[in-house]
Amino acid sequence: MQENGRRRRKLGVMGGTFDPIHHGHLVAASEVANRFELDEVIFVPTGQPWQKADRQVSPAEDRYLMTVIATASNPRFSVSRADIDRGKVTYTVDTLREMRTKHPDAELYFITGADALANILTWQDWAELFELAKFVGVSRPGYELNTDHLEEHLRDLPVDAVTMIEVPALAISSSECRRRAAENRPVWYLVPDGVVQYISKRHLYVPVGVEGI
Ligand code: ATP
Ligand code: MG
């Protein structure tokens, strides 16, 4: 990976709705960064997520700010507005094209949960995705990557195109955090402290009609 005698920068790209960002996301990013010696992990909150058309997603600015708050203390974590500012439906390939344009010399690693990885690889243009980045699927409790239907394609790819890694078992999900917040149960320690306070300040996830009480 030497170019002009210099090591190429390695950038992790972690896409997500981050509604809200939680410690599962942060541990996964940190684990992958350590394992692949990444120089930086860029968190990219989605604009309008196409997989989540079934529920109301919090405003992009709230999700962006929570992601900034959660990552602010880590010098190797940053947040990109790329997907939010694009203003149309987000596909992984769009995110990666934009990252490639912004960081033409970097080696990109797209970090995603095993469940989401299976989706991306099923629906999107493989050839271009693998030209743009390597893929790292992190396993989370309750999700096993079913590669049966992918095996045929995986066989033709370089061995490092997709790596599955296990992260410490954190059974945290944004859905569970939203449910807890809606029921007035604590989200302390599931999300960073600043995010707990932001959720409360902005009355996020409070059922309609209850906010303002
Ligand atoms: P929801 O419960 O609404 O689906 P989520 O917790 O999956 O939310 P997303 O913003 O959809 O959060 O996730 C962004 C990425 O992080 C996805 O690739 C997802 O698979 C991964 N991810 C989410 N939770 C964890 C976790 N606890 N450990 C590892 N990866 C996770
Ligand atoms: Mg999810």
GROMACS .gro file of C-alpha atoms and ligand atoms in nm:
model
  245
    1MET     CA    1   0.000   0.000   0.000
    2GLN     CA    2   0.294   0.238  -0.045
    3GLU     CA    3   0.249   0.525  -0.287
    4ASN     CA    4   0.534   0.769  -0.336
    5GLY     CA    5   0.692   0.612  -0.029
    6ARG     CA    6   0.400   0.717   0.188
    7ARG     CA    7   0.137   0.496   0.343
    8ARG     CA    8  -0.211   0.562   0.202
    9ARG     CA    9  -0.448   0.708   0.455
   10LYS     CA   10  -0.703   0.458   0.572
   11LEU     CA   11  -1.049   0.599   0.630
   12GLY     CA   12  -1.342   0.422   0.787
   13VAL     CA   13  -1.686   0.531   0.670
   14MET     CA   14  -1.975   0.446   0.900
   15GLY     CA   15  -2.317   0.519   0.760
   16GLY     CA   16  -2.626   0.508   0.976
   17THR     CA   17  -2.951   0.672   1.068
   18PHE     CA   18  -2.810   0.743   1.414
   19ASP     CA   19  -3.156   0.805   1.557
   20PRO     CA   20  -2.998   0.815   1.814
   21ILE     CA   21  -2.628   0.721   1.792
   22HIS     CA   22  -2.545   0.473   2.072
   23HIS     CA   23  -2.251   0.292   2.227
   24GLY     CA   24  -2.296  -0.005   1.989
   25HIS     CA   25  -2.206   0.224   1.696
   26LEU     CA   26  -1.914   0.377   1.882
   27VAL     CA   27  -1.767   0.047   2.001
   28ALA     CA   28  -1.801  -0.100   1.650
   29ALA     CA   29  -1.620   0.199   1.494
   30SER     CA   30  -1.347   0.190   1.757
   31GLU     CA   31  -1.296  -0.184   1.719
   32VAL     CA   32  -1.271  -0.169   1.339
   33ALA     CA   33  -1.039   0.133   1.358
   34ASN     CA   34  -0.805  -0.060   1.584
   35ARG     CA   35  -0.822  -0.381   1.385
   36PHE     CA   36  -0.754  -0.216   1.045
   37GLU     CA   37  -0.529   0.062   1.177
   38LEU     CA   38  -0.759   0.331   1.041
   39ASP     CA   39  -0.643   0.692   1.060
   40GLU     CA   40  -0.996   0.822   1.094
   41VAL     CA   41  -1.357   0.707   1.105
   42ILE     CA   42  -1.610   0.935   0.939
   43PHE     CA   43  -1.967   0.894   1.060
   44VAL     CA   44  -2.220   0.976   0.789
   45PRO     CA   45  -2.576   1.025   0.912
   46THR     CA   46  -2.829   0.943   0.639
   47GLY     CA   47  -3.057   1.194   0.471
   48GLN     CA   48  -3.388   1.018   0.404
   49PRO     CA   49  -3.319   0.652   0.474
   50TRP     CA   50  -3.493   0.437   0.213
   51GLN     CA   51  -3.507   0.132   0.442
   52LYS     CA   52  -3.697   0.318   0.709
   53ALA     CA   53  -3.991   0.454   0.515
   54ASP     CA   54  -4.218   0.283   0.770
   55ARG     CA   55  -4.150   0.520   1.056
   56GLN     CA   56  -4.090   0.886   1.123
   57VAL     CA   57  -3.716   0.950   1.137
   58SER     CA   58  -3.602   1.241   1.355
   59PRO     CA   59  -3.494   1.560   1.177
   60ALA     CA   60  -3.155   1.529   1.008
   61GLU     CA   61  -3.011   1.821   1.207
   62ASP     CA   62  -3.094   1.647   1.537
   63ARG     CA   63  -2.935   1.321   1.422
   64TYR     CA   64  -2.633   1.511   1.292
   65LEU     CA   65  -2.587   1.703   1.618
   66MET     CA   66  -2.621   1.390   1.832
   67THR     CA   67  -2.354   1.225   1.617
   68VAL     CA   68  -2.126   1.527   1.660
   69ILE     CA   69  -2.181   1.527   2.038
   70ALA     CA   70  -2.111   1.153   2.064
   71THR     CA   71  -1.790   1.162   1.861
   72ALA     CA   72  -1.650   1.500   1.968
   73SER     CA   73  -1.407   1.366   2.229
   74ASN     CA   74  -1.236   1.120   1.994
   75PRO     CA   75  -0.968   1.286   1.776
   76ARG     CA   76  -0.999   1.005   1.518
   77PHE     CA   77  -1.376   1.033   1.479
   78SER     CA   78  -1.546   1.293   1.261
   79VAL     CA   79  -1.891   1.350   1.112
   80SER     CA   80  -1.981   1.425   0.751
   81ARG     CA   81  -2.292   1.611   0.635
   82ALA     CA   82  -2.257   1.461   0.287
   83ASP     CA   83  -2.573   1.247   0.292
   84ILE     CA   84  -2.780   1.501   0.484
   85ASP     CA   85  -2.694   1.783   0.245
   86ARG     CA   86  -2.746   1.576  -0.069
   87GLY     CA   87  -3.118   1.612  -0.011
   88LYS     CA   88  -3.233   1.294  -0.181
   89VAL     CA   89  -3.258   0.927  -0.096
   90THR     CA   90  -2.932   0.788   0.034
   91TYR     CA   91  -2.760   0.487  -0.118
   92THR     CA   92  -2.429   0.354   0.006
   93VAL     CA   93  -2.285   0.393  -0.341
   94ASP     CA   94  -2.360   0.770  -0.338
   95THR     CA   95  -2.193   0.808   0.001
   96LEU     CA   96  -1.885   0.620  -0.112
   97ARG     CA   97  -1.859   0.808  -0.444
   98GLU     CA   98  -1.860   1.134  -0.253
   99MET     CA   99  -1.600   1.012  -0.001
  100ARG     CA  100  -1.382   0.893  -0.290
  101THR     CA  101  -1.403   1.239  -0.454
  102LYS     CA  102  -1.319   1.413  -0.127
  103HIS     CA  103  -1.038   1.175  -0.036
  104PRO     CA  104  -0.902   1.052  -0.369
  105ASP     CA  105  -0.586   0.895  -0.225
  106ALA     CA  106  -0.736   0.723   0.077
  107GLU     CA  107  -0.820   0.360   0.118
  108LEU     CA  108  -1.188   0.344   0.222
  109TYR     CA  109  -1.341   0.092   0.462
  110PHE     CA  110  -1.719   0.092   0.481
  111ILE     CA  111  -1.824  -0.021   0.827
  112THR     CA  112  -2.169  -0.162   0.875
  113GLY     CA  113  -2.366  -0.405   1.087
  114ALA     CA  114  -2.390  -0.756   0.949
  115ASP     CA  115  -2.765  -0.712   0.896
  116ALA     CA  116  -2.724  -0.392   0.697
  117LEU     CA  117  -2.435  -0.539   0.498
  118ALA     CA  118  -2.651  -0.824   0.371
  119ASN     CA  119  -2.903  -0.566   0.249
  120ILE     CA  120  -2.650  -0.347   0.074
  121LEU     CA  121  -2.490  -0.640  -0.101
  122THR     CA  122  -2.826  -0.773  -0.210
  123TRP     CA  123  -2.968  -0.457  -0.363
  124GLN     CA  124  -2.689  -0.238  -0.485
  125ASP     CA  125  -2.434  -0.240  -0.767
  126TRP     CA  126  -2.162  -0.474  -0.644
  127ALA     CA  127  -1.897  -0.401  -0.897
  128GLU     CA  128  -1.889  -0.031  -0.822
  129LEU     CA  129  -1.918  -0.073  -0.445
  130PHE     CA  130  -1.614  -0.297  -0.432
  131GLU     CA  131  -1.416  -0.063  -0.655
  132LEU     CA  132  -1.482   0.216  -0.409
  133ALA     CA  133  -1.421   0.050  -0.072
  134LYS     CA  134  -1.354  -0.256   0.133
  135PHE     CA  135  -1.648  -0.370   0.346
  136VAL     CA  136  -1.634  -0.458   0.711
  137GLY     CA  137  -1.940  -0.625   0.860
  138VAL     CA  138  -1.960  -0.613   1.237
  139SER     CA  139  -2.163  -0.880   1.401
  140ARG     CA  140  -2.414  -0.778   1.660
  141PRO     CA  141  -2.617  -1.002   1.886
  142GLY     CA  142  -2.921  -1.150   1.714
  143TYR     CA  143  -2.793  -1.099   1.360
  144GLU     CA  144  -2.608  -1.364   1.169
  145LEU     CA  145  -2.498  -1.273   0.818
  146ASN     CA  146  -2.663  -1.518   0.584
  147THR     CA  147  -2.413  -1.538   0.301
  148ASP     CA  148  -2.574  -1.831   0.118
  149HIS     CA  149  -2.715  -1.620  -0.163
  150LEU     CA  150  -2.399  -1.409  -0.175
  151GLU     CA  151  -2.146  -1.690  -0.193
  152GLU     CA  152  -2.143  -1.711  -0.572
  153HIS     CA  153  -2.047  -1.343  -0.599
  154LEU     CA  154  -1.809  -1.348  -0.303
  155ARG     CA  155  -1.607  -1.621  -0.473
  156ASP     CA  156  -1.505  -1.381  -0.751
  157LEU     CA  157  -1.394  -1.104  -0.515
  158PRO     CA  158  -1.053  -1.044  -0.360
  159VAL     CA  159  -1.038  -1.205  -0.015
  160ASP     CA  160  -1.019  -0.872   0.165
  161ALA     CA  161  -1.321  -0.718  -0.014
  162VAL     CA  162  -1.551  -0.818   0.273
  163THR     CA  163  -1.435  -0.894   0.625
  164MET     CA  164  -1.665  -0.997   0.905
  165ILE     CA  165  -1.551  -0.912   1.254
  166GLU     CA  166  -1.701  -0.963   1.594
  167VAL     CA  167  -1.734  -0.669   1.826
  168PRO     CA  168  -1.793  -0.701   2.200
  169ALA     CA  169  -2.153  -0.814   2.234
  170LEU     CA  170  -2.348  -0.494   2.270
  171ALA     CA  171  -2.717  -0.562   2.237
  172ILE     CA  172  -2.793  -0.193   2.197
  173SER     CA  173  -3.009  -0.064   1.913
  174SER     CA  174  -3.149   0.277   1.831
  175SER     CA  175  -3.500   0.128   1.830
  176GLU     CA  176  -3.458   0.014   2.189
  177CYS     CA  177  -3.325   0.358   2.289
  178ARG     CA  178  -3.625   0.528   2.123
  179ARG     CA  179  -3.867   0.290   2.289
  180ARG     CA  180  -3.712   0.358   2.629
  181ALA     CA  181  -3.717   0.734   2.580
  182ALA     CA  182  -4.083   0.716   2.471
  183GLU     CA  183  -4.171   0.522   2.787
  184ASN     CA  184  -3.972   0.755   3.008
  185ARG     CA  185  -3.724   0.480   3.093
  186PRO     CA  186  -3.352   0.562   3.119
  187VAL     CA  187  -3.114   0.562   2.821
  188TRP     CA  188  -2.818   0.653   3.042
  189TYR     CA  189  -2.510   0.443   2.958
  190LEU     CA  190  -2.666   0.311   2.636
  191VAL     CA  191  -2.584   0.641   2.462
  192PRO     CA  192  -2.318   0.900   2.557
  193ASP     CA  193  -2.417   1.142   2.836
  194GLY     CA  194  -2.441   1.442   2.603
  195VAL     CA  195  -2.682   1.248   2.381
  196VAL     CA  196  -2.906   1.163   2.681
  197GLN     CA  197  -2.923   1.534   2.755
  198TYR     CA  198  -2.983   1.630   2.392
  199ILE     CA  199  -3.272   1.381   2.361
  200SER     CA  200  -3.431   1.529   2.670
  201LYS     CA  201  -3.370   1.891   2.570
  202ARG     CA  202  -3.527   1.841   2.225
  203HIS     CA  203  -3.805   1.607   2.349
  204LEU     CA  204  -3.706   1.349   2.090
  205TYR     CA  205  -3.902   1.021   2.081
  206VAL     CA  206  -4.175   1.154   2.307
  207PRO     CA  207  -4.513   1.034   2.178
  208VAL     CA  208  -4.706   1.308   1.994
  209GLY     CA  209  -4.925   1.509   2.231
  210VAL     CA  210  -4.708   1.442   2.536
  211GLU     CA  211  -4.422   1.683   2.459
  212GLY     CA  212  -4.426   2.015   2.636
  213ILE     CA  213  -4.570   1.872   2.957
  214ATP     P1  214  -3.252   0.079   1.441
  214ATP     O1  215  -3.274   0.005   1.568
  214ATP     O2  216  -3.343   0.196   1.423
  214ATP     O3  217  -3.246  -0.010   1.321
  214ATP     P2  218  -2.965   0.081   1.467
  214ATP     O4  219  -2.931   0.063   1.610
  214ATP     O5  220  -2.953  -0.037   1.378
  214ATP     O6  221  -3.108   0.148   1.453
  214ATP     P3  222  -2.851   0.243   1.260
  214ATP     O7  223  -2.828   0.390   1.261
  214ATP     O8  224  -2.955   0.186   1.172
  214ATP     O9  225  -2.877   0.199   1.414
  214ATP    O10  226  -2.714   0.167   1.239
  214ATP     C1  227  -2.604   0.216   1.168
  214ATP     C2  228  -2.507   0.100   1.148
  214ATP    O11  229  -2.460   0.049   1.275
  214ATP     C3  230  -2.574  -0.018   1.080
  214ATP    O12  231  -2.478  -0.074   0.991
  214ATP     C4  232  -2.603  -0.113   1.194
  214ATP    O13  233  -2.608  -0.248   1.151
  214ATP     C5  234  -2.486  -0.089   1.288
  214ATP     N1  235  -2.518  -0.116   1.429
  214ATP     C6  236  -2.626  -0.075   1.496
  214ATP     N2  237  -2.623  -0.115   1.625
  214ATP     C7  238  -2.507  -0.185   1.641
  214ATP     C8  239  -2.446  -0.254   1.753
  214ATP     N3  240  -2.504  -0.260   1.875
  214ATP     N4  241  -2.326  -0.312   1.733
  214ATP     C9  242  -2.268  -0.307   1.610
  214ATP     N5  243  -2.320  -0.244   1.502
  214ATP    C10  244  -2.439  -0.184   1.515
  215MG      MG  245  -3.067  -0.090   1.214
   0.00000   0.00000   0.00000
